[in-house]
Amino acid sequence: MNVINHHSIRKAIRQRIESGEWQPGTIIPAEADLAAEYGCSRTTVNRAMQNLADDGLIERKRRAGTRVKEIPTRQTTFKIPIVRHEIEATGANYRPHILLKETKRAPDHITAKLHLDQGEKLFHLVTAHLSDRRVYAVEDRWVNLAAAPEIISAPLDEISANEWLIRKVPYSNGDVVFSASAASKREAEAFEIDIGAALFTVDRTTWLDDIFITTMTLRYRPGYQLNARL
Amino acid sequence: MNVINHHSIRKAIRQRIESGEWQPGTIIPAEADLAAEYGCSRTTVNRAMQNLADDGLIERKRRAGTRVKEIPTRQTTFKIPIVRHEIEATGANYRPHILLKETKRAPDHITAKLHLDQGEKLFHLVTAHLSDRRVYAVEDRWVNLAAAPEIISAPLDEISANEWLIRKVPYSNGDVVFSASAASKREAEAFEIDIGAALFTVDRTTWLDDIFITTMTLRYRPGYQLNARL
DNA sequence: CAGTGGTCTAGACCACGTG
DNA sequence: ACGTGGTCTAGACCACTGG
Protein backbone atom coordinates (compact mmCIF):
# COMPACT_ATOMS: atom_id res chain seq x y z
CA MET A 1 0.00 0.00 0.00
CA ASN A 2 2.38 2.65 -1.20
CA VAL A 3 -0.16 4.90 -2.78
CA ILE A 4 -2.81 6.40 -0.59
CA ASN A 5 -5.96 7.34 -2.36
CA HIS A 6 -9.61 6.78 -1.77
CA HIS A 7 -9.51 3.59 -3.82
CA SER A 8 -6.88 1.97 -1.69
CA ILE A 9 -8.59 3.05 1.50
CA ARG A 10 -11.90 1.74 0.27
CA LYS A 11 -10.23 -1.55 -0.49
CA ALA A 12 -8.53 -1.66 2.87
CA ILE A 13 -11.74 -1.02 4.75
CA ARG A 14 -13.57 -3.52 2.63
CA GLN A 15 -11.02 -6.14 3.50
CA ARG A 16 -11.28 -5.42 7.20
CA ILE A 17 -15.00 -6.08 6.88
CA GLU A 18 -14.60 -9.15 4.73
CA SER A 19 -11.95 -10.59 7.00
CA GLY A 20 -14.37 -10.38 9.89
CA GLU A 21 -12.32 -7.83 11.79
CA TRP A 22 -15.36 -5.58 11.77
CA GLN A 23 -18.40 -7.78 12.25
CA PRO A 24 -21.82 -7.01 10.83
CA GLY A 25 -23.71 -4.68 13.09
CA THR A 26 -20.71 -3.12 14.75
CA ILE A 27 -19.66 0.49 14.56
CA ILE A 28 -16.41 1.17 12.83
CA PRO A 29 -14.06 4.01 13.75
CA ALA A 30 -14.99 7.56 12.89
CA GLU A 31 -13.63 9.16 9.78
CA ALA A 32 -11.22 11.31 11.72
CA ASP A 33 -9.70 8.30 13.44
CA LEU A 34 -9.32 6.37 10.22
CA ALA A 35 -7.76 9.40 8.60
CA ALA A 36 -5.19 9.48 11.38
CA GLU A 37 -4.58 5.75 11.11
CA TYR A 38 -4.09 5.79 7.36
CA GLY A 39 -2.26 9.09 7.40
CA CYS A 40 -4.51 10.92 5.03
CA SER A 41 -7.10 13.63 5.23
CA ARG A 42 -10.61 13.05 6.42
CA THR A 43 -11.88 14.04 2.99
CA THR A 44 -10.24 11.01 1.46
CA VAL A 45 -11.60 8.64 4.05
CA ASN A 46 -15.01 10.22 3.58
CA ARG A 47 -14.90 9.54 -0.11
CA ALA A 48 -13.99 5.91 0.41
CA MET A 49 -16.72 5.46 2.99
CA GLN A 50 -19.37 7.05 0.82
CA ASN A 51 -18.49 4.66 -1.94
CA LEU A 52 -18.76 1.72 0.42
CA ALA A 53 -22.13 2.99 1.53
CA ASP A 54 -23.18 3.14 -2.12
CA ASP A 55 -22.01 -0.44 -2.44
CA GLY A 56 -24.39 -1.32 0.35
CA LEU A 57 -21.69 -2.60 2.66
CA ILE A 58 -22.04 -0.04 5.42
CA GLU A 59 -24.65 2.34 6.76
CA ARG A 60 -23.84 5.83 7.86
CA LYS A 61 -25.70 8.21 10.12
CA ARG A 62 -24.64 11.52 11.45
CA ARG A 63 -23.81 11.41 15.07
CA ALA A 64 -24.47 7.67 15.22
CA GLY A 65 -21.45 6.76 13.17
CA THR A 66 -20.79 4.16 10.53
CA ARG A 67 -22.02 0.63 10.98
CA VAL A 68 -21.30 -2.53 9.03
CA LYS A 69 -24.64 -3.62 7.63
CA GLU A 70 -26.23 -6.62 9.28
CA ILE A 71 -27.13 -7.91 5.88
CA PRO A 72 -24.86 -6.38 3.31
CA THR A 73 -27.42 -6.08 0.53
CA ARG A 74 -25.03 -4.94 -2.07
CA GLN A 75 -26.44 -3.02 -4.89
CA THR A 76 -26.17 -4.83 -8.12
CA THR A 77 -25.27 -2.46 -10.88
CA PHE A 78 -25.33 -3.28 -14.51
CA LYS A 79 -26.18 -1.88 -17.85
CA ILE A 80 -29.23 -3.05 -19.62
CA PRO A 81 -27.65 -3.75 -22.94
CA ILE A 82 -28.86 -2.38 -26.22
CA VAL A 83 -30.08 -5.32 -28.27
CA ARG A 84 -28.07 -4.28 -31.30
CA HIS A 85 -24.89 -4.24 -29.23
CA GLU A 86 -25.56 -7.67 -27.82
CA ILE A 87 -26.04 -9.08 -31.25
CA GLU A 88 -23.10 -7.35 -32.83
CA ALA A 89 -20.90 -8.47 -29.95
CA THR A 90 -21.45 -12.05 -31.10
CA GLY A 91 -20.27 -11.16 -34.56
CA ALA A 92 -23.71 -11.44 -36.08
CA ASN A 93 -25.52 -8.87 -38.13
CA TYR A 94 -28.26 -6.85 -36.54
CA ARG A 95 -31.46 -5.78 -38.24
CA PRO A 96 -34.80 -4.68 -36.85
CA HIS A 97 -37.74 -6.16 -38.68
CA ILE A 98 -41.09 -4.47 -38.29
CA LEU A 99 -43.96 -6.87 -37.74
CA LEU A 100 -46.65 -4.30 -37.02
CA LYS A 101 -46.88 -0.54 -37.14
CA GLU A 102 -50.04 1.36 -36.40
CA THR A 103 -51.52 4.34 -34.66
CA LYS A 104 -54.42 3.48 -32.45
CA ARG A 105 -56.03 3.83 -29.08
CA ALA A 106 -54.02 2.01 -26.52
CA PRO A 107 -55.52 -0.95 -24.71
CA ASP A 108 -56.88 -0.26 -21.28
CA HIS A 109 -54.04 -1.85 -19.34
CA ILE A 110 -51.68 0.63 -20.96
CA THR A 111 -53.77 3.75 -20.47
CA ALA A 112 -54.47 2.78 -16.90
CA LYS A 113 -50.82 2.25 -16.08
CA LEU A 114 -49.79 5.53 -17.62
CA HIS A 115 -52.70 7.71 -16.54
CA LEU A 116 -53.58 8.60 -20.11
CA ASP A 117 -56.94 9.56 -21.51
CA GLN A 118 -58.68 6.52 -22.87
CA GLY A 119 -59.31 8.16 -26.21
CA GLU A 120 -55.69 9.07 -26.79
CA LYS A 121 -53.98 7.52 -29.77
CA LEU A 122 -50.53 6.07 -29.43
CA PHE A 123 -47.98 4.77 -31.86
CA HIS A 124 -47.81 1.02 -31.67
CA LEU A 125 -44.87 -0.95 -32.98
CA VAL A 126 -43.96 -4.60 -32.91
CA THR A 127 -40.42 -5.39 -33.95
CA ALA A 128 -38.40 -8.54 -34.32
CA HIS A 129 -34.72 -7.97 -33.58
CA LEU A 130 -32.80 -10.17 -35.95
CA SER A 131 -29.40 -11.71 -35.35
CA ASP A 132 -28.40 -12.59 -38.88
CA ARG A 133 -31.63 -14.30 -39.88
CA ARG A 134 -32.72 -15.59 -36.51
CA VAL A 135 -35.07 -13.74 -34.24
CA TYR A 136 -33.19 -12.67 -31.15
CA ALA A 137 -35.92 -10.77 -29.36
CA VAL A 138 -39.41 -9.47 -29.97
CA GLU A 139 -40.38 -6.01 -28.87
CA ASP A 140 -43.86 -4.62 -28.40
CA ARG A 141 -43.83 -0.85 -27.91
CA TRP A 142 -46.24 2.04 -27.43
CA VAL A 143 -45.04 5.57 -27.95
CA ASN A 144 -46.71 8.80 -26.88
CA LEU A 145 -47.18 10.77 -30.10
CA ALA A 146 -47.46 14.00 -28.19
CA ALA A 147 -43.92 13.48 -26.88
CA ALA A 148 -42.36 12.12 -30.08
CA PRO A 149 -44.51 12.91 -33.14
CA GLU A 150 -41.66 12.42 -35.59
CA ILE A 151 -41.39 8.74 -34.86
CA ILE A 152 -44.12 8.06 -37.40
CA SER A 153 -41.73 8.89 -40.20
CA ALA A 154 -38.56 7.48 -38.65
CA PRO A 155 -36.76 4.74 -40.62
CA LEU A 156 -37.44 2.08 -38.03
CA ASP A 157 -36.24 -0.72 -40.25
CA GLU A 158 -32.76 0.79 -40.13
CA ILE A 159 -32.51 2.04 -36.59
CA SER A 160 -34.49 0.44 -33.80
CA ALA A 161 -37.16 2.53 -32.13
CA ASN A 162 -35.23 2.26 -28.93
CA GLU A 163 -32.13 3.87 -30.34
CA TRP A 164 -34.12 6.43 -32.28
CA LEU A 165 -35.93 7.50 -29.15
CA ILE A 166 -32.78 7.66 -27.07
CA ARG A 167 -31.31 10.07 -29.55
CA LYS A 168 -34.31 12.22 -30.25
CA VAL A 169 -36.31 12.24 -27.07
CA PRO A 170 -34.32 12.21 -23.89
CA TYR A 171 -35.92 10.77 -20.81
CA SER A 172 -35.37 11.68 -17.23
CA ASN A 173 -36.59 8.60 -15.44
CA GLY A 174 -38.15 5.27 -15.93
CA ASP A 175 -38.67 1.85 -14.53
CA VAL A 176 -37.72 -1.64 -15.55
CA VAL A 177 -39.34 -4.90 -14.63
CA PHE A 178 -37.78 -8.28 -15.21
CA SER A 179 -39.86 -11.39 -15.33
CA ALA A 180 -40.38 -14.70 -17.04
CA SER A 181 -43.33 -15.20 -19.30
CA ALA A 182 -44.79 -17.85 -21.53
CA ALA A 183 -44.44 -17.48 -25.28
CA SER A 184 -47.58 -16.30 -27.01
CA LYS A 185 -48.59 -17.54 -30.43
CA ARG A 186 -46.85 -14.64 -32.13
CA GLU A 187 -43.62 -15.19 -30.19
CA ALA A 188 -43.72 -18.92 -30.68
CA GLU A 189 -43.86 -18.38 -34.42
CA ALA A 190 -41.13 -15.79 -34.38
CA PHE A 191 -38.74 -17.92 -32.35
CA GLU A 192 -39.90 -21.19 -33.88
CA ILE A 193 -40.64 -22.72 -30.52
CA ASP A 194 -43.71 -24.06 -28.74
CA ILE A 195 -46.35 -21.84 -27.29
CA GLY A 196 -45.80 -21.46 -23.57
CA ALA A 197 -42.02 -21.76 -23.60
CA ALA A 198 -40.23 -19.68 -20.95
CA LEU A 199 -39.01 -16.31 -22.22
CA PHE A 200 -36.96 -13.79 -20.34
CA THR A 201 -38.90 -10.56 -20.38
CA VAL A 202 -38.07 -6.94 -19.77
CA ASP A 203 -40.72 -4.26 -19.43
CA ARG A 204 -39.51 -0.71 -19.57
CA THR A 205 -41.33 2.60 -19.33
CA THR A 206 -39.68 5.98 -19.58
CA TRP A 207 -40.73 9.53 -18.82
CA LEU A 208 -39.44 13.02 -19.28
CA ASP A 209 -40.37 14.53 -15.97
CA ASP A 210 -44.06 13.67 -15.85
CA ILE A 211 -44.61 13.25 -19.57
CA PHE A 212 -44.98 9.65 -20.61
CA ILE A 213 -42.74 8.80 -23.54
CA THR A 214 -42.78 5.11 -24.21
CA THR A 215 -43.45 1.74 -22.73
CA MET A 216 -42.34 -1.55 -24.13
CA THR A 217 -42.09 -5.24 -23.55
CA LEU A 218 -39.07 -7.09 -24.80
CA ARG A 219 -39.03 -10.87 -24.88
CA TYR A 220 -35.79 -12.66 -25.58
CA ARG A 221 -35.40 -15.95 -27.30
CA PRO A 222 -35.13 -19.04 -25.08
CA GLY A 223 -31.83 -19.46 -23.31
CA TYR A 224 -31.11 -15.78 -23.00
CA GLN A 225 -29.27 -14.68 -19.87
CA LEU A 226 -28.66 -11.30 -18.34
CA ASN A 227 -25.40 -11.08 -16.41
CA ALA A 228 -24.31 -8.82 -13.61
CA ARG A 229 -21.55 -8.71 -11.05
CA LEU A 230 -21.74 -8.23 -7.33
CA MET B 1 -31.64 27.11 -7.06
CA ASN B 2 -30.73 28.88 -3.87
CA VAL B 3 -28.56 26.19 -2.44
CA ILE B 4 -25.48 25.24 -4.36
CA ASN B 5 -24.23 21.77 -3.75
CA HIS B 6 -23.16 18.91 -5.90
CA HIS B 7 -26.70 17.55 -5.95
CA SER B 8 -28.19 20.71 -7.39
CA ILE B 9 -25.42 21.03 -9.92
CA ARG B 10 -25.82 17.44 -10.95
CA LYS B 11 -29.50 18.06 -11.43
CA ALA B 12 -28.89 21.24 -13.39
CA ILE B 13 -26.46 19.57 -15.75
CA ARG B 14 -28.74 16.62 -16.14
CA GLN B 15 -31.55 18.92 -17.16
CA ARG B 16 -29.40 20.70 -19.69
CA ILE B 17 -28.75 17.33 -21.26
CA GLU B 18 -32.33 16.17 -21.07
CA SER B 19 -33.61 19.42 -22.50
CA GLY B 20 -31.43 18.92 -25.51
CA GLU B 21 -29.26 21.93 -24.85
CA TRP B 22 -26.28 19.62 -24.87
CA GLN B 23 -26.86 17.03 -27.56
CA PRO B 24 -25.55 13.47 -27.43
CA GLY B 25 -22.01 13.32 -28.68
CA THR B 26 -21.10 16.91 -27.94
CA ILE B 27 -18.51 18.12 -25.51
CA ILE B 28 -19.76 20.06 -22.56
CA PRO B 29 -17.84 22.86 -20.86
CA ALA B 30 -14.85 22.04 -18.74
CA GLU B 31 -15.19 21.79 -15.01
CA ALA B 32 -13.48 25.08 -14.43
CA ASP B 33 -15.91 26.90 -16.70
CA LEU B 34 -18.92 25.33 -15.11
CA ALA B 35 -17.56 26.16 -11.70
CA ALA B 36 -17.32 29.79 -12.75
CA GLU B 37 -20.79 29.74 -14.24
CA TYR B 38 -22.41 28.22 -11.19
CA GLY B 39 -20.28 30.19 -8.80
CA CYS B 40 -18.85 27.26 -6.91
CA SER B 41 -15.54 25.51 -6.67
CA ARG B 42 -14.32 23.08 -9.25
CA THR B 43 -14.36 20.33 -6.64
CA THR B 44 -18.11 20.58 -6.41
CA VAL B 45 -18.60 20.48 -10.14
CA ASN B 46 -16.22 17.55 -10.30
CA ARG B 47 -18.29 15.64 -7.80
CA ALA B 48 -21.48 16.26 -9.74
CA MET B 49 -19.87 15.21 -13.00
CA GLN B 50 -18.42 12.03 -11.56
CA ASN B 51 -21.85 11.06 -10.37
CA LEU B 52 -23.32 11.72 -13.78
CA ALA B 53 -20.59 9.58 -15.29
CA ASP B 54 -21.52 6.81 -12.86
CA ASP B 55 -25.10 7.21 -14.00
CA GLY B 56 -23.89 6.53 -17.51
CA LEU B 57 -25.05 9.88 -18.87
CA ILE B 58 -21.67 11.31 -19.78
CA GLU B 59 -18.19 10.07 -20.58
CA ARG B 60 -15.09 11.76 -19.29
CA LYS B 61 -11.54 11.62 -20.50
CA ARG B 62 -8.57 13.60 -19.42
CA ARG B 63 -7.54 16.17 -21.88
CA ALA B 64 -10.43 15.23 -24.20
CA GLY B 65 -13.09 16.63 -21.92
CA THR B 66 -16.56 15.52 -21.00
CA ARG B 67 -18.93 14.30 -23.64
CA VAL B 68 -22.63 13.51 -23.53
CA LYS B 69 -22.89 9.84 -24.34
CA GLU B 70 -24.22 9.00 -27.78
CA ILE B 71 -26.34 6.33 -26.24
CA PRO B 72 -26.87 7.09 -22.63
CA THR B 73 -26.79 3.51 -21.39
CA ARG B 74 -27.68 4.33 -17.88
CA GLN B 75 -26.60 1.90 -15.34
CA THR B 76 -29.47 0.23 -13.65
CA THR B 77 -28.82 -0.13 -10.01
CA PHE B 78 -30.90 -2.13 -7.65
CA LYS B 79 -30.73 -4.40 -4.72
CA ILE B 80 -31.38 -8.05 -5.18
CA PRO B 81 -33.84 -8.51 -2.41
CA ILE B 82 -33.56 -11.06 0.33
CA VAL B 83 -36.41 -13.51 -0.11
CA ARG B 84 -37.45 -13.22 3.51
CA HIS B 85 -37.73 -9.46 3.20
CA GLU B 86 -39.85 -9.70 0.07
CA ILE B 87 -42.23 -12.06 1.76
CA GLU B 88 -42.44 -10.18 5.01
CA ALA B 89 -43.05 -6.96 3.11
CA THR B 90 -46.33 -8.45 1.90
CA GLY B 91 -47.37 -9.10 5.47
CA ALA B 92 -46.96 -12.84 5.14
CA ASN B 93 -44.95 -15.14 7.33
CA TYR B 94 -41.61 -16.41 6.10
CA ARG B 95 -40.24 -19.86 6.70
CA PRO B 96 -37.55 -21.83 4.92
CA HIS B 97 -38.49 -25.47 4.40
CA ILE B 98 -35.70 -27.90 3.68
CA LEU B 99 -36.48 -30.33 0.90
CA LEU B 100 -33.07 -31.94 0.66
CA LYS B 101 -29.84 -31.74 2.61
CA GLU B 102 -26.81 -33.80 1.81
CA THR B 103 -23.07 -33.83 1.45
CA LYS B 104 -21.89 -35.23 -1.80
CA ARG B 105 -19.72 -34.85 -4.82
CA ALA B 106 -20.95 -32.04 -6.94
CA PRO B 107 -22.22 -32.73 -10.43
CA ASP B 108 -19.81 -32.04 -13.22
CA HIS B 109 -21.39 -28.81 -14.42
CA ILE B 110 -20.77 -27.35 -10.98
CA THR B 111 -17.20 -28.52 -10.55
CA ALA B 112 -16.36 -27.38 -14.04
CA LYS B 113 -17.78 -23.93 -13.53
CA LEU B 114 -15.98 -23.46 -10.24
CA HIS B 115 -12.68 -25.11 -11.07
CA LEU B 116 -13.01 -27.59 -8.23
CA ASP B 117 -11.55 -31.05 -7.97
CA GLN B 118 -14.01 -33.60 -9.18
CA GLY B 119 -13.74 -35.63 -6.04
CA GLU B 120 -14.49 -32.75 -3.71
CA LYS B 121 -17.58 -33.00 -1.59
CA LEU B 122 -19.90 -30.08 -1.26
CA PHE B 123 -22.88 -29.30 0.91
CA HIS B 124 -26.04 -29.51 -1.12
CA LEU B 125 -29.28 -27.92 0.01
CA VAL B 126 -32.65 -27.57 -1.61
CA THR B 127 -34.99 -25.21 0.16
CA ALA B 128 -38.55 -24.04 -0.41
CA HIS B 129 -39.08 -20.48 0.74
CA LEU B 130 -42.58 -20.34 2.17
CA SER B 131 -44.85 -17.34 2.24
CA ASP B 132 -47.36 -18.41 4.87
CA ARG B 133 -48.04 -21.87 3.49
CA ARG B 134 -47.41 -21.22 -0.18
CA VAL B 135 -44.11 -21.83 -1.86
CA TYR B 136 -42.66 -18.51 -2.94
CA ALA B 137 -39.38 -19.68 -4.38
CA VAL B 138 -37.26 -22.80 -4.59
CA GLU B 139 -33.55 -22.64 -4.01
CA ASP B 140 -30.92 -25.18 -5.00
CA ARG B 141 -27.58 -24.44 -3.41
CA TRP B 142 -24.08 -25.90 -3.21
CA VAL B 143 -21.71 -24.73 -0.51
CA ASN B 144 -17.97 -25.21 -0.30
CA LEU B 145 -17.40 -27.00 2.99
CA ALA B 146 -13.81 -25.88 3.10
CA ALA B 147 -15.01 -22.28 3.22
CA ALA B 148 -17.97 -22.75 5.54
CA PRO B 149 -17.75 -26.05 7.43
CA GLU B 150 -20.15 -24.95 10.17
CA ILE B 151 -23.08 -24.79 7.80
CA ILE B 152 -23.66 -28.48 8.33
CA SER B 153 -24.91 -27.81 11.82
CA ALA B 154 -26.62 -24.49 11.14
CA PRO B 155 -30.35 -24.30 11.92
CA LEU B 156 -31.35 -23.87 8.32
CA ASP B 157 -35.03 -24.33 9.02
CA GLU B 158 -34.95 -21.14 11.06
CA ILE B 159 -32.59 -18.96 9.11
CA SER B 160 -32.13 -19.38 5.39
CA ALA B 161 -28.76 -20.55 4.16
CA ASN B 162 -28.40 -17.29 2.33
CA GLU B 163 -28.71 -15.20 5.44
CA TRP B 164 -26.61 -17.58 7.48
CA LEU B 165 -23.82 -17.37 4.94
CA ILE B 166 -23.99 -13.62 4.68
CA ARG B 167 -23.45 -13.35 8.40
CA LYS B 168 -20.82 -16.00 8.85
CA VAL B 169 -18.86 -16.06 5.65
CA PRO B 170 -18.33 -12.72 3.98
CA TYR B 171 -17.76 -12.68 0.29
CA SER B 172 -15.79 -10.26 -1.78
CA ASN B 173 -17.25 -10.76 -5.21
CA GLY B 174 -19.69 -12.74 -7.18
CA ASP B 175 -21.86 -12.86 -10.21
CA VAL B 176 -25.56 -13.00 -10.88
CA VAL B 177 -27.37 -14.29 -13.90
CA PHE B 178 -31.03 -13.67 -14.59
CA SER B 179 -32.98 -15.88 -16.93
CA ALA B 180 -36.26 -17.59 -17.55
CA SER B 181 -36.52 -21.32 -17.23
CA ALA B 182 -39.13 -24.02 -17.48
CA ALA B 183 -40.41 -25.60 -14.29
CA SER B 184 -38.95 -29.03 -13.58
CA LYS B 185 -41.00 -31.78 -12.01
CA ARG B 186 -39.85 -30.83 -8.54
CA GLU B 187 -40.70 -27.18 -9.03
CA ALA B 188 -44.01 -27.93 -10.64
CA GLU B 189 -44.96 -29.93 -7.57
CA ALA B 190 -43.72 -27.28 -5.19
CA PHE B 191 -45.58 -24.46 -6.91
CA GLU B 192 -48.55 -26.64 -7.86
CA ILE B 193 -48.25 -25.71 -11.51
CA ASP B 194 -47.61 -27.54 -14.75
CA ILE B 195 -44.21 -28.78 -15.76
CA GLY B 196 -42.63 -26.36 -18.17
CA ALA B 197 -44.24 -23.19 -16.84
CA ALA B 198 -42.06 -20.08 -17.08
CA LEU B 199 -40.15 -19.30 -13.90
CA PHE B 200 -38.00 -16.27 -13.23
CA THR B 201 -34.59 -17.57 -12.28
CA VAL B 202 -31.58 -16.10 -10.54
CA ASP B 203 -28.22 -17.85 -10.45
CA ARG B 204 -25.72 -16.47 -8.02
CA THR B 205 -22.17 -17.49 -7.20
CA THR B 206 -19.99 -15.82 -4.59
CA TRP B 207 -16.31 -15.91 -3.74
CA LEU B 208 -14.00 -14.62 -1.09
CA ASP B 209 -11.08 -13.52 -3.18
CA ASP B 210 -10.46 -16.70 -5.15
CA ILE B 211 -12.07 -19.14 -2.74
CA PHE B 212 -15.39 -20.40 -3.97
CA ILE B 213 -18.06 -20.09 -1.31
CA THR B 214 -21.44 -20.92 -2.72
CA THR B 215 -23.47 -21.14 -5.86
CA MET B 216 -27.21 -21.32 -6.07
CA THR B 217 -30.19 -21.25 -8.35
CA LEU B 218 -33.33 -19.55 -7.17
CA ARG B 219 -36.58 -20.02 -9.06
CA TYR B 220 -39.52 -17.85 -8.19
CA ARG B 221 -43.13 -18.79 -8.44
CA PRO B 222 -44.96 -17.80 -11.61
CA GLY B 223 -45.80 -14.14 -11.90
CA TYR B 224 -42.81 -12.93 -9.93
CA GLN B 225 -41.33 -9.61 -11.03
CA LEU B 226 -38.08 -7.92 -10.20
CA ASN B 227 -38.30 -4.13 -10.28
CA ALA B 228 -35.68 -1.50 -10.82
CA ARG B 229 -35.55 2.18 -11.65
CA LEU B 230 -33.65 4.01 -14.28
C1' DC C 1 -25.38 19.49 23.88
C1' DA C 2 -21.74 17.42 21.42
C1' DG C 3 -19.97 14.07 18.16
C1' DT C 4 -20.64 12.34 13.76
C1' DG C 5 -20.99 12.47 8.81
C1' DG C 6 -22.01 15.83 4.67
C1' DT C 7 -20.26 19.22 2.17
C1' DC C 8 -17.74 23.35 0.47
C1' DT C 9 -13.51 25.93 -0.64
C1' DA C 10 -9.04 27.23 -2.52
C1' DG C 11 -5.08 25.70 -3.93
C1' DA C 12 -2.13 22.28 -5.46
C1' DC C 13 -0.01 18.45 -8.01
C1' DC C 14 -0.40 14.70 -11.07
C1' DA C 15 -1.90 11.33 -14.88
C1' DC C 16 -3.40 10.97 -19.02
C1' DG C 17 -3.95 11.26 -23.79
C1' DT C 18 -5.12 14.34 -27.64
C1' DG C 19 -3.51 17.07 -31.14
C1' DA D 1 3.16 20.29 -24.98
C1' DC D 2 -0.54 21.37 -22.52
C1' DG D 3 -5.40 21.27 -21.28
C1' DT D 4 -8.36 18.21 -19.11
C1' DG D 5 -10.08 15.46 -15.44
C1' DG D 6 -8.54 12.86 -10.95
C1' DT D 7 -7.26 13.46 -6.62
C1' DC D 8 -5.32 15.19 -2.16
C1' DT D 9 -5.06 18.54 1.64
C1' DA D 10 -6.34 21.53 5.47
C1' DG D 11 -9.62 23.93 7.33
C1' DA D 12 -14.18 25.22 7.88
C1' DC D 13 -19.16 25.24 8.68
C1' DC D 14 -23.38 22.82 8.82
C1' DA D 15 -27.14 19.16 9.59
C1' DC D 16 -28.52 15.75 12.00
C1' DT D 17 -29.48 13.01 15.89
C1' DG D 18 -28.25 10.21 20.06
C1' DG D 19 -27.63 10.56 24.81
PDB file of N, CA and C in Angstrom, chain B residues 97-101 124-128 138-141 186:
ATOM      1  N   HIS B  97     -38.157 -24.053   4.212  1.00  0.00           N
ATOM      2  CA  HIS B  97     -38.490 -25.468   4.403  1.00  0.00           C
ATOM      3  C   HIS B  97     -37.489 -26.307   3.615  1.00  0.00           C
ATOM      4  N   ILE B  98     -36.761 -27.125   4.323  1.00  0.00           N
ATOM      5  CA  ILE B  98     -35.700 -27.896   3.678  1.00  0.00           C
ATOM      6  C   ILE B  98     -36.269 -29.114   2.967  1.00  0.00           C
ATOM      7  N   LEU B  99     -35.999 -29.192   1.682  1.00  0.00           N
ATOM      8  CA  LEU B  99     -36.478 -30.330   0.905  1.00  0.00           C
ATOM      9  C   LEU B  99     -35.414 -31.411   0.798  1.00  0.00           C
ATOM     10  N   LEU B 100     -34.159 -30.984   0.839  1.00  0.00           N
ATOM     11  CA  LEU B 100     -33.069 -31.938   0.660  1.00  0.00           C
ATOM     12  C   LEU B 100     -31.808 -31.343   1.263  1.00  0.00           C
ATOM     13  N   LYS B 101     -31.061 -32.202   1.952  1.00  0.00           N
ATOM     14  CA  LYS B 101     -29.844 -31.736   2.614  1.00  0.00           C
ATOM     15  C   LYS B 101     -28.863 -32.886   2.571  1.00  0.00           C
ATOM     16  N   HIS B 124     -24.978 -29.751  -0.154  1.00  0.00           N
ATOM     17  CA  HIS B 124     -26.040 -29.514  -1.123  1.00  0.00           C
ATOM     18  C   HIS B 124     -27.355 -29.336  -0.382  1.00  0.00           C
ATOM     19  N   LEU B 125     -28.066 -28.275  -0.734  1.00  0.00           N
ATOM     20  CA  LEU B 125     -29.276 -27.924   0.013  1.00  0.00           C
ATOM     21  C   LEU B 125     -30.349 -27.466  -0.958  1.00  0.00           C
ATOM     22  N   VAL B 126     -31.506 -28.049  -0.819  1.00  0.00           N
ATOM     23  CA  VAL B 126     -32.649 -27.573  -1.606  1.00  0.00           C
ATOM     24  C   VAL B 126     -33.695 -27.072  -0.617  1.00  0.00           C
ATOM     25  N   THR B 127     -34.099 -25.845  -0.792  1.00  0.00           N
ATOM     26  CA  THR B 127     -34.992 -25.209   0.161  1.00  0.00           C
ATOM     27  C   THR B 127     -36.199 -24.636  -0.563  1.00  0.00           C
ATOM     28  N   ALA B 128     -37.372 -24.775   0.062  1.00  0.00           N
ATOM     29  CA  ALA B 128     -38.547 -24.044  -0.410  1.00  0.00           C
ATOM     30  C   ALA B 128     -38.731 -22.857   0.520  1.00  0.00           C
ATOM     31  N   VAL B 138     -37.998 -21.581  -4.888  1.00  0.00           N
ATOM     32  CA  VAL B 138     -37.255 -22.800  -4.595  1.00  0.00           C
ATOM     33  C   VAL B 138     -35.787 -22.548  -4.876  1.00  0.00           C
ATOM     34  N   GLU B 139     -34.983 -22.919  -3.921  1.00  0.00           N
ATOM     35  CA  GLU B 139     -33.550 -22.639  -4.014  1.00  0.00           C
ATOM     36  C   GLU B 139     -32.758 -23.927  -4.029  1.00  0.00           C
ATOM     37  N   ASP B 140     -31.807 -24.021  -4.924  1.00  0.00           N
ATOM     38  CA  ASP B 140     -30.922 -25.179  -5.003  1.00  0.00           C
ATOM     39  C   ASP B 140     -29.505 -24.672  -4.840  1.00  0.00           C
ATOM     40  N   ARG B 141     -28.853 -25.062  -3.768  1.00  0.00           N
ATOM     41  CA  ARG B 141     -27.579 -24.439  -3.414  1.00  0.00           C
ATOM     42  C   ARG B 141     -26.485 -25.463  -3.136  1.00  0.00           C
ATOM     43  N   ARG B 186     -39.889 -31.211  -9.947  1.00  0.00           N
ATOM     44  CA  ARG B 186     -39.847 -30.826  -8.538  1.00  0.00           C
ATOM     45  C   ARG B 186     -40.483 -29.455  -8.317  1.00  0.00           C
TER      46      ARG B 186
END
